Amino acid sequence: MFLYGGSAKNAGTYWLSFRDEEARKSRIDIYFPGQLHRRGLGNLKRWNQRILYAKTASLKELTTSSEEVTLLSSLKPLASCAVPFLLSSGVLAHLERLETQMNRSQKQLEPQTAQAEGSTLSTRIRKLRLIRDKLRAEVKQRQARVEVSADSAKHDQTLKTSEREDLETKRENMKAILQAYRFTGLSGKLTSRGVCICISTSFEGNLLDSYFVDLVIQKPLRIHHHSVPVFIPLEDIAAKYLQTDIQHFLFSLCEYLNAYAGRKFQADRLQNDFACFLAGPLQKNSLCNLLSFTYKVEPTGQTFPFCARLLYKDLTVTLPTDVTITYQGTDALSTSWEEQRVSHENLFRTKSLHNVFTSFASGEQLEMSLLF
Amino acid sequence: MAVELSELLDLEAEIATLRRACEEPTAPLKETSGTRKLLKNIYQSESEGWEPSKDLRRQVGHLESELALLSTLVGINIKKYSKKTEDIPSTEMTQRNIRQVLQRHRLSGSCRMVTFQLEFQILEIQNEKTLSSVITDLNIIVEPTEYSELSEFVSRAEERRDLFMFFRSLHLFVKWCEFRKRTFKHFKDKYDDNIHMPTRPESCYMGIQSPSQPGFELIIIWRIQMDDKGKVLPTLDLLNKFPKQALKLDRKAVTASAPHSFRTLLGMLGIEASLESLIHSFLNTKE
């Protein structure tokens, strides 16, 4: 039970062992390097030993007065355990005082004890010798195992250090992987009640907004909070899949949100980057699945001959399902206008909005370069 | 008396020491043997090398369960991930207060039987008002390569640099593949002798041989198509392998209209029931 570092630095160390022998009395074994100090330390048997008895209450007083309060604060649960600590000057004397105090009070309580002690002393010694011999044998027998266990404890310690490093690497790895989940479009965090899923959106490589759905894991599964825009039919999707196939629910919601984000991105780009092609602002509904705008093909043109109406019937797509382009020009609808109109309808159906206008812009440049 | 008393005390002390020595190896195999407990206490106070380890273990445990739940919810397992970032210095950009960062990501993992390796770059452009992130390069490797539909889809996803669509469609594709495999297996188990098909999981056809009319065979081709928008749709076709003489006798052109009828059946009954009724009626043909 006693562990000791045995360096000269610790020459003044006293080892204390506290044991609750009775409810109100504690036994304190004190080991201190006496005359053996000169011959070196380390072996417990060569230590001087002093056994003191004190009341638990006064013991507490002692422990708080010592320097290593933190170690001794664990005294209670370790009642029969040795506790090493440095005795501050005068503590030993204090302990002795405590003992005499207690002896005195005990003598007052039981005056016969001292006499009875003498007659039974030799019998007690005999009994104790027997016990000791038995214990010695047992200790010898187990010595090997103790050594093995001590070895393994040491070994364990090095193991623990490397295990600690392993754990740290593992933790960092897992943190990174958890983060990497956002690239699948779905990532999440555990909450006290379930999981909070984060849905990321993108369009043509542009990483866009994220939305969260906080799920309470219980039967039936429940959406606690979410940041999904109201116009996304979340309730319908949940009613369809949430209870039966959560993966399907999440990926379906993902599809809706990505498509919405994609449509919005296109509309925003058109509005911001190609405003000069538009007459007035672009009209759109909240879902961005109905867009209408009046536009021209040449930024220098004075009139806005075309009017577009794009409808995305399927809320999970980013290309319009219905495209209507009407000619608004004052000229009679010539074949060339009609040709343009038809080709525009095709363009809008197959290319994303800003790409169509990019091609208008570059087409314009092409004409310019042909002119000059 | 004094000698006896001192011997008594010595004995008591020795017994106490021995008792403690005996207590020690009583639980040498358990984690909490006395020595270790004490060692632990010392280390805890001296180097704080143990307490954080407990905390660390708890953290790792928490992350583990988080990952486990996430991979179940998403259906995708990420096994490895690494990231490198580099600043792209440009004097012109610095003047305009724009910062550009290029991130290189690598991740690998699996979605059921399909494994994937991804490499992509994200260019982050930050100015005073906004931060935009764009995937500038995307490379995907999926295995096994036997799923031809998937390989084609992967190159489209790479072109579009649409990472999320890739994962969304991969997940759906894998689900359909498993459903196809299960369905084929179901019929193989049920009509063992009359059904033949390759054992590979990616196989997309199943043949039904007539027991009474050798040489007569129906083939179901079940493809799982992935379109440009990432939609995953199963398409089933019916082919026949009938002897030429038999086809000559088919005045009402039943065989010719069969594929079309089969599609109608699918629309009405769904995949399993359509296959069931088809197999059932084909195997019970006596003439």
XYZ file of C-alpha atoms in Angstrom:
659
model
C 0.000 0.000 0.000
C 2.855 2.352 0.641
C 4.452 3.896 -2.294
C 7.478 5.928 -1.976
C 9.738 7.664 -4.405
C 12.778 7.367 -2.179
C 14.748 10.325 -3.340
C 16.778 12.534 -1.078
C 14.397 15.310 -1.904
C 11.741 13.455 -0.006
C 13.906 12.870 3.028
C 11.522 14.694 5.212
C 8.490 12.798 4.032
C 6.291 11.109 6.531
C 3.919 8.460 5.424
C 0.681 8.348 7.176
C -1.900 5.657 7.232
C -5.310 6.427 8.544
C -7.659 3.729 9.559
C -10.987 4.002 11.145
C -10.710 1.438 13.869
C -13.818 2.465 15.652
C -16.421 4.945 14.820
C -14.836 7.702 16.821
C -11.230 6.619 16.888
C -8.741 6.548 14.013
C -5.453 4.809 13.886
C -2.656 6.738 12.284
C 0.471 4.893 11.213
C 3.329 7.245 10.705
C 6.448 6.143 8.943
C 9.422 8.382 9.013
C 13.038 8.039 8.073
C 14.824 7.839 11.362
C 18.438 6.755 11.824
C 18.138 4.677 8.671
C 18.030 7.853 6.750
C 21.809 7.710 6.291
C 21.716 4.247 4.800
C 19.283 5.246 2.133
C 15.591 5.042 1.757
C 13.137 3.006 -0.134
C 12.570 -0.078 1.928
C 9.560 0.325 4.082
C 10.637 -2.129 6.736
C 13.596 0.002 7.620
C 11.428 2.878 8.418
C 10.585 3.967 11.875
C 7.023 3.564 12.684
C 4.877 5.371 15.117
C 1.301 4.481 15.719
C -1.005 7.079 17.081
C -4.630 7.053 17.912
C -6.779 10.064 17.541
C -10.399 10.929 17.251
C -11.717 11.243 13.754
C -12.813 14.759 14.472
C -9.382 15.890 15.536
C -7.909 14.050 12.617
C -9.917 16.153 10.248
C -8.600 19.149 12.003
C -5.122 17.811 11.430
C -5.650 17.145 7.791
C -6.892 20.577 7.052
C -3.952 22.025 8.875
C -1.476 20.089 6.774
C -0.030 21.346 3.570
C -1.337 18.748 1.227
C -4.930 19.441 1.819
C -6.007 18.262 -1.581
C -4.613 14.810 -1.128
C -6.064 14.389 2.277
C -9.444 15.628 1.353
C -10.004 12.197 -0.110
C -9.464 10.723 3.327
C -13.013 9.667 3.942
C -13.444 7.261 1.029
C -9.923 5.980 1.545
C -10.371 5.281 5.222
C -8.090 2.252 5.237
C -5.654 3.539 2.735
C -2.242 5.025 3.201
C -1.987 8.653 2.420
C 1.448 10.103 1.858
C 1.981 13.689 2.640
C 4.530 16.074 3.885
C 4.122 16.906 7.479
C 4.486 20.534 8.065
C 6.591 21.412 11.036
C 4.881 20.767 14.253
C 2.244 18.437 12.887
C 3.848 15.402 14.438
C 3.946 17.190 17.731
C 0.342 18.116 17.203
C -0.500 14.501 16.558
C 1.224 13.424 19.743
C -0.688 16.005 21.632
C -3.879 14.664 20.164
C -2.948 11.159 21.248
C -2.171 12.054 24.823
C -5.367 13.987 24.910
C -7.302 10.981 23.811
C -5.462 8.567 26.075
C -6.200 10.791 28.987
C -9.882 10.934 28.181
C -9.999 7.197 27.621
C -8.294 6.498 30.907
C -10.889 8.601 32.592
C -13.615 6.618 30.944
C -12.155 3.155 31.535
C -9.762 3.128 34.465
C -9.553 -0.663 34.594
C -8.284 -1.058 31.074
C -4.634 -0.591 31.969
C -4.671 -3.385 34.547
C -6.566 -5.819 32.335
C -4.113 -5.070 29.591
C -1.148 -6.480 31.513
C -2.677 -9.921 32.115
C -3.893 -10.380 28.592
C -0.819 -8.935 26.939
C 1.111 -12.209 26.585
C -1.922 -14.070 25.221
C -2.525 -11.310 22.773
C 1.074 -11.395 21.655
C 0.839 -15.144 21.044
C -2.316 -14.740 19.031
C -0.843 -11.920 17.057
C 2.302 -13.947 16.276
C 0.177 -16.698 14.815
C -1.715 -14.218 12.697
C 1.506 -12.609 11.616
C 3.101 -15.892 10.537
C 0.065 -16.779 8.522
C 0.060 -13.408 6.872
C 3.782 -13.579 6.150
C 3.286 -16.828 4.279
C 0.421 -15.382 2.372
C 2.398 -12.316 1.435
C 5.288 -14.416 0.208
C 2.951 -16.524 -1.851
C 1.450 -13.535 -3.470
C 4.662 -11.630 -3.888
C 5.107 -12.885 -7.411
C 1.677 -11.754 -8.356
C 2.215 -8.392 -6.780
C 5.329 -7.919 -8.818
C 3.551 -8.892 -11.971
C 0.767 -6.526 -11.168
C 3.191 -3.732 -10.373
C 4.938 -4.378 -13.643
C 1.727 -4.331 -15.521
C 0.739 -1.137 -13.785
C 3.924 0.454 -15.040
C 3.395 -1.040 -18.456
C -0.162 0.164 -18.352
C 0.998 3.633 -17.690
C 3.046 3.793 -20.852
C 0.173 2.156 -22.621
C -2.148 4.766 -21.223
C 0.025 7.522 -22.610
C 0.082 6.046 -26.077
C -3.584 5.226 -25.788
C -4.186 8.823 -24.903
C -2.392 9.946 -28.010
C -4.380 7.443 -30.022
C -7.574 8.740 -28.524
C -6.625 12.291 -29.337
C -5.895 11.421 -32.949
C -9.108 9.488 -33.116
C -11.054 12.419 -31.738
C -9.578 14.859 -34.232
C -10.209 12.424 -37.054
C -13.799 11.948 -36.090
C -14.344 15.667 -35.712
C -13.011 16.162 -39.236
C -15.188 13.396 -40.627
C -18.244 14.845 -38.932
C -17.427 18.122 -40.623
C -16.891 16.382 -43.931
C -20.477 15.170 -43.842
C -21.589 18.617 -44.932
C -20.200 17.751 -48.357
C -22.774 15.017 -48.677
C -25.381 17.729 -48.239
C -26.467 16.298 -44.914
C -24.643 16.727 -41.658
C -25.798 16.746 -38.091
C -25.239 17.082 -34.398
C -26.635 15.100 -31.535
C -28.962 16.989 -29.280
C -30.351 15.996 -25.910
C -33.516 14.747 -27.520
C -32.389 13.594 -30.899
C -30.457 15.045 -33.739
C -30.242 18.355 -35.522
C -29.747 17.824 -39.224
C -28.149 20.473 -41.377
C -29.061 20.467 -45.048
C -26.623 22.233 -47.349
C -27.543 23.442 -50.779
C -25.554 24.166 -53.897
C -26.049 25.015 -57.519
C -23.538 24.350 -60.269
C -20.746 24.107 -57.731
C -21.751 27.236 -55.834
C -22.230 26.425 -52.184
C -25.394 28.173 -51.025
C -27.550 28.435 -47.907
C -27.971 25.757 -45.273
C -31.133 24.827 -43.450
C -31.641 22.834 -40.290
C -34.240 20.376 -39.120
C -34.204 19.493 -35.446
C -35.598 15.995 -34.986
C -36.810 14.501 -31.745
C -36.036 10.820 -31.780
C -39.006 9.063 -30.282
C -41.955 7.212 -31.649
C -43.325 8.788 -33.718
C -40.415 10.875 -34.998
C -41.100 14.533 -34.643
C -39.749 17.778 -36.093
C -39.078 20.077 -33.200
C -37.704 23.138 -34.952
C -36.614 23.881 -38.464
C -35.459 26.721 -40.647
C -37.009 25.425 -43.853
C -38.865 28.235 -45.633
C -42.632 28.003 -45.207
C -43.323 27.623 -48.904
C -41.333 24.372 -49.092
C -43.897 21.579 -48.609
C -42.127 20.206 -45.553
C -45.291 18.850 -44.002
C -46.192 16.888 -47.101
C -42.725 15.404 -47.333
C -42.754 14.552 -43.637
C -46.179 12.961 -43.874
C -44.988 10.829 -46.764
C -41.654 9.576 -45.500
C -40.684 10.720 -42.005
C -42.105 7.749 -40.133
C -41.312 5.086 -42.684
C -37.982 6.038 -44.200
C -36.011 8.802 -42.599
C -33.276 8.668 -45.240
C -35.849 9.153 -47.919
C -37.348 12.024 -45.988
C -34.006 13.787 -45.650
C -32.912 13.282 -49.233
C -36.294 14.325 -50.520
C -36.184 17.499 -48.463
C -32.651 18.002 -49.731
C -33.906 17.798 -53.274
C -36.584 20.441 -52.691
C -34.219 22.771 -50.898
C -31.449 22.400 -53.458
C -33.848 23.032 -56.297
C -35.232 26.100 -54.537
C -31.748 27.383 -53.810
C -30.776 26.749 -57.415
C -33.774 28.627 -58.835
C -33.221 31.511 -56.453
C -29.529 31.641 -57.307
C -30.322 31.878 -61.022
C -32.909 34.594 -60.492
C -30.517 36.571 -58.273
C -27.698 36.275 -60.745
C -29.923 37.466 -63.559
C -31.083 40.404 -61.498
C -27.610 41.374 -60.305
C -25.358 40.621 -63.244
C -27.648 41.252 -66.192
C -29.845 44.085 -64.989
C -29.051 46.052 -68.152
C -30.818 43.387 -70.205
C -33.999 43.664 -68.169
C -36.773 46.196 -68.196
C -37.471 46.707 -64.544
C -37.104 44.111 -61.837
C -37.657 40.455 -62.341
C -40.985 39.214 -61.028
C -40.915 36.048 -59.024
C -42.915 34.191 -56.424
C -41.465 33.093 -53.111
C -40.748 29.563 -54.292
C -38.961 31.023 -57.313
C -40.830 28.581 -59.494
C -42.600 31.242 -61.490
C -40.460 33.955 -63.023
C -41.370 36.620 -65.473
C -39.313 39.398 -66.976
C -39.077 41.583 -70.018
C -35.717 41.570 -71.702
C -33.650 42.491 -74.681
C -30.794 40.666 -76.302
C -28.442 43.586 -76.896
C -27.501 45.767 -73.974
C -27.434 48.761 -76.256
C -30.916 48.162 -77.632
C -33.541 50.774 -76.850
C -36.521 48.495 -76.593
C -37.217 45.325 -74.679
C -38.813 43.164 -77.295
C -39.252 39.898 -75.376
C -41.264 38.871 -72.391
C -40.461 35.599 -70.671
C -42.563 33.525 -68.351
C -40.799 30.553 -66.805
C -42.687 27.982 -64.801
C -41.087 25.193 -62.806
C -43.969 22.809 -62.194
C -41.770 20.251 -60.544
C -40.467 21.820 -57.359
C -37.412 19.602 -57.372
C -35.950 20.933 -60.608
C -33.845 23.930 -61.546
C -34.794 24.138 -65.216
C -38.232 25.414 -66.190
C -40.838 22.911 -67.294
C -42.906 25.534 -69.153
C -41.285 28.363 -71.078
C -43.318 31.036 -72.790
C -41.579 33.808 -74.669
C -43.743 36.458 -76.267
C -42.702 39.101 -78.696
C -43.653 42.592 -77.619
C -41.993 44.584 -80.318
C -43.779 47.266 -82.245
C -42.591 45.841 -85.552
C -44.753 43.229 -87.140
C -43.578 39.803 -86.113
C -41.069 39.003 -88.789
C -39.583 35.581 -89.362
C -36.309 36.612 -87.801
C -38.058 37.689 -84.596
C -40.006 34.470 -84.601
C -36.828 32.464 -85.074
C -35.213 34.259 -82.160
C -38.261 33.735 -80.004
C -38.242 29.984 -80.621
C -34.528 29.676 -80.079
C -34.835 31.584 -76.800
C -37.526 29.221 -75.606
C -35.152 26.375 -76.275
C -32.278 28.095 -74.519
C -34.299 28.788 -71.368
C -35.502 25.220 -71.263
C -32.024 23.720 -71.419
C -29.630 26.216 -69.861
C -29.584 27.949 -66.556
C -30.853 31.492 -66.597
C -27.612 33.400 -66.138
C -25.915 31.172 -68.713
C -28.515 32.138 -71.281
C -27.786 35.788 -70.675
C -24.059 35.159 -70.675
C -24.497 33.747 -74.153
C -26.549 36.831 -75.149
C -23.761 39.029 -73.868
C -21.041 37.098 -75.659
C -23.161 36.941 -78.809
C -23.346 40.689 -78.664
C -19.590 40.876 -78.357
C -19.252 38.571 -81.291
C -21.360 40.903 -83.413
C -19.335 43.859 -82.224
C -16.092 42.188 -83.183
C -17.558 41.415 -86.566
C -18.524 45.037 -87.022
C -15.206 46.565 -86.175
C 5.846 -4.955 30.459
C 7.360 -2.247 28.372
C 9.125 -4.839 26.191
C 5.939 -6.792 25.774
C 4.015 -3.668 24.935
C 6.547 -2.662 22.323
C 6.449 -6.196 20.849
C 2.688 -6.008 20.764
C 2.845 -2.706 18.962
C 5.443 -4.059 16.558
C 3.295 -7.067 15.867
C 0.264 -4.956 15.331
C 2.197 -2.788 12.970
C 3.588 -5.722 11.063
C 0.205 -7.379 10.817
C -1.282 -4.176 9.572
C 1.412 -3.930 6.948
C 0.989 -7.555 5.981
C -2.755 -7.244 5.805
C -2.434 -4.369 3.445
C 0.094 -6.292 1.417
C -2.421 -9.093 1.204
C -5.212 -6.843 0.208
C -3.257 -5.582 -2.721
C -3.145 -8.652 -4.905
C -6.713 -9.626 -4.171
C -7.805 -7.787 -7.239
C -4.746 -7.698 -9.449
C -6.702 -8.281 -12.598
C -9.193 -5.540 -12.096
C -8.589 -2.044 -13.296
C -8.839 -0.667 -9.804
C -6.187 -2.496 -7.884
C -4.903 -0.607 -4.920
C -1.577 0.265 -6.454
C -3.106 1.585 -9.536
C -5.684 3.522 -7.652
C -2.984 5.274 -5.769
C -0.833 5.745 -8.812
C -3.832 7.165 -10.485
C -4.443 9.565 -7.650
C -0.890 10.744 -7.770
C -0.897 11.209 -11.500
C -4.168 12.962 -11.366
C -2.870 15.559 -9.003
C 0.633 15.765 -10.366
C 0.326 15.802 -14.105
C -3.396 15.719 -14.686
C -2.607 12.951 -17.059
C -5.510 10.747 -16.152
C -8.524 12.885 -15.666
C -8.441 14.338 -19.192
C -8.063 10.828 -20.505
C -11.392 9.968 -18.962
C -12.822 13.114 -20.457
C -11.224 12.277 -23.769
C -12.767 8.853 -23.739
C -16.138 10.412 -23.069
C -15.650 12.857 -25.919
C -14.583 10.115 -28.282
C -17.582 8.062 -27.211
C -19.877 10.969 -27.920
C -18.356 11.573 -31.328
C -18.576 7.886 -32.110
C -22.273 7.787 -31.438
C -22.741 11.010 -33.376
C -20.965 9.511 -36.371
C -22.855 6.252 -36.092
C -26.188 8.035 -36.035
C -25.252 10.321 -38.882
C -24.073 7.515 -41.118
C -27.305 5.659 -40.447
C -29.437 8.706 -41.127
C -27.597 9.702 -44.264
C -26.798 6.180 -45.425
C -23.294 7.253 -46.265
C -20.168 6.250 -44.425
C -17.209 8.572 -44.554
C -14.046 6.777 -43.562
C -11.281 9.201 -44.364
C -11.148 12.908 -44.814
C -8.381 15.431 -45.199
C -8.237 19.080 -46.077
C -5.537 21.469 -47.115
C -5.929 25.185 -47.478
C -3.792 27.721 -49.190
C -4.102 31.428 -49.537
C -3.892 32.743 -53.029
C -2.089 36.036 -52.697
C -2.727 38.595 -55.354
C -1.823 42.237 -55.096
C -4.766 43.275 -57.155
C -7.105 41.371 -54.876
C -5.477 42.713 -51.738
C -6.000 46.232 -52.958
C -9.663 45.560 -53.410
C -9.792 43.908 -50.018
C -10.601 40.512 -51.425
C -9.179 37.389 -49.941
C -9.032 34.149 -51.854
C -8.507 30.793 -50.248
C -8.247 27.501 -52.053
C -9.258 24.419 -50.112
C -8.357 20.967 -51.295
C -10.502 18.216 -49.900
C -10.169 14.491 -50.125
C -12.690 12.105 -48.775
C -13.441 8.456 -49.103
C -16.105 6.170 -47.817
C -18.945 3.983 -48.851
C -22.629 3.826 -49.456
C -23.497 0.182 -48.848
C -21.629 -1.872 -51.445
C -20.404 1.118 -53.434
C -17.192 2.783 -52.327
C -16.215 6.262 -53.389
C -13.148 8.446 -53.390
C -13.552 12.142 -53.933
C -11.163 14.955 -54.533
C -12.412 18.458 -54.917
C -11.345 22.040 -54.603
C -13.312 24.857 -53.117
C -12.420 28.417 -53.907
C -13.480 30.812 -51.212
C -13.681 34.437 -52.160
C -14.275 36.846 -49.375
C -14.813 40.544 -49.787
C -16.143 43.072 -47.325
C -19.722 42.025 -47.758
C -19.939 38.472 -48.931
C -18.284 35.136 -48.823
C -18.761 32.888 -51.778
C -17.621 29.297 -52.020
C -17.437 27.531 -55.322
C -16.408 23.991 -56.080
C -13.914 24.457 -58.850
C -12.825 20.918 -59.476
C -14.433 17.610 -58.669
C -13.041 14.151 -59.227
C -14.936 11.048 -58.268
C -13.961 7.417 -58.345
C -16.588 4.819 -57.555
C -16.173 1.111 -57.197
C -17.254 -1.426 -58.278
C -17.092 -0.078 -61.812
C -19.509 -2.736 -63.032
C -22.488 -0.480 -62.467
C -22.419 1.137 -65.877
C -25.278 3.548 -65.108
C -23.414 4.813 -62.090
C -20.147 5.347 -63.927
C -21.903 7.438 -66.542
C -23.639 9.442 -63.896
C -20.389 10.082 -62.063
C -18.850 11.783 -65.052
C -21.913 14.020 -65.358
C -21.741 14.928 -61.682
C -18.057 15.766 -62.139
C -18.874 18.022 -65.053
C -21.577 19.800 -63.116
C -19.415 19.906 -59.988
C -22.525 18.961 -58.093
C -21.330 17.187 -54.992
C -24.666 17.086 -53.222
C -26.449 15.713 -56.237
C -23.822 12.991 -56.482
C -24.465 11.816 -52.949
C -28.227 12.162 -53.245
C -28.374 10.116 -56.403
C -25.794 7.616 -55.229
C -27.920 6.932 -52.199
C -31.041 6.417 -54.316
C -29.185 4.333 -56.856
C -27.828 2.008 -54.223
C -31.271 1.638 -52.734
C -32.737 0.654 -56.075
C -29.895 -1.778 -56.706
C -30.573 -3.485 -53.433
C -34.242 -3.629 -54.165
C -33.531 -5.120 -57.576
C -31.218 -7.725 -56.094
C -33.762 -8.624 -53.434
C -36.570 -8.905 -55.957
C -34.550 -11.101 -58.320
C -33.514 -13.286 -55.420
C -37.099 -13.604 -54.297
C -38.128 -14.996 -57.677
C -35.067 -17.171 -57.917
C -35.957 -18.711 -54.570
C -39.553 -19.154 -55.551
C -39.170 -20.532 -59.082
C -35.657 -21.862 -58.785
C -35.382 -24.176 -61.814
C -37.021 -21.811 -64.233
C -35.160 -18.673 -63.349
C -31.616 -18.024 -64.365
C -29.522 -14.980 -63.831
C -25.961 -13.976 -63.138
C -25.059 -14.026 -59.483
C -23.292 -10.669 -59.597
C -25.139 -8.050 -57.554
C -24.953 -5.528 -60.361
C -26.633 -7.853 -62.860
C -29.654 -6.228 -64.400
C -31.474 -9.112 -65.991
C -33.344 -12.240 -65.147
C -34.378 -14.981 -67.551
C -37.497 -17.101 -67.226
C -37.473 -20.438 -69.001
C -40.616 -22.293 -69.806
C -40.537 -25.796 -68.304
C -42.955 -27.270 -70.820
C -41.681 -25.504 -73.928
C -37.894 -25.717 -74.119
C -36.375 -22.867 -76.041
C -39.017 -20.437 -74.883
C -37.611 -17.797 -72.650
C -38.544 -14.369 -71.350
C -35.941 -11.924 -70.258
C -36.550 -9.081 -67.861
C -34.102 -6.248 -68.138
C -34.145 -3.945 -65.191
C -32.018 -0.857 -65.483
C -31.653 1.870 -62.933
C -31.282 5.083 -64.820
C -29.807 8.265 -63.512
C -30.610 11.375 -65.461
C -28.825 14.707 -65.741
C -30.757 16.212 -62.901
C -29.799 13.373 -60.635
C -33.154 11.653 -60.731
C -32.964 7.931 -60.321
C -35.603 5.881 -62.085
C -35.970 2.177 -62.677
C -36.822 1.048 -66.178
C -37.944 -2.476 -66.875
C -38.135 -4.078 -70.253
C -39.404 -7.397 -71.438
C -37.631 -9.291 -74.177
C -38.429 -12.705 -75.570
C -36.269 -15.471 -76.888
C -38.730 -17.571 -78.777
C -37.938 -19.985 -81.606
C -38.510 -18.496 -85.074
C -41.157 -21.049 -85.945
C -43.138 -20.052 -82.924
C -42.948 -16.394 -83.844
C -44.353 -17.207 -87.288
C -47.404 -18.698 -85.659
C -47.992 -15.576 -83.646
C -50.657 -14.087 -85.921
C -51.985 -11.620 -83.416
C -48.485 -10.283 -82.803
C -48.718 -10.987 -79.121
C -44.949 -11.197 -78.783
C -44.495 -7.874 -80.507
C -46.944 -6.102 -78.262
C -45.732 -7.839 -75.111
C -43.098 -5.245 -74.140
C -45.662 -2.482 -74.364
C -48.223 -4.496 -72.397
C -45.601 -5.248 -69.807
C -44.983 -1.537 -69.282
C -48.678 -0.959 -68.824
C -48.765 -3.761 -66.316
C -45.878 -2.173 -64.408
C -47.695 1.107 -64.238
C -50.724 -0.597 -62.801
C -49.337 -3.217 -60.477
C -45.864 -2.097 -59.599
C -42.685 -4.053 -60.121
C -43.086 -7.058 -57.879
C -46.670 -7.859 -58.687
C -46.069 -7.418 -62.430
C -43.149 -9.810 -62.395
C -45.096 -12.249 -60.293
C -48.073 -12.317 -62.619
C -45.832 -12.500 -65.678
C -43.816 -15.429 -64.357
C -46.891 -17.160 -63.077
C -48.758 -16.988 -66.357
C -45.671 -17.930 -68.394
C -44.819 -20.974 -66.320
C -48.377 -22.224 -66.305
C -48.718 -22.118 -70.072
C -49.438 -25.659 -71.091
C -49.731 -25.200 -74.784
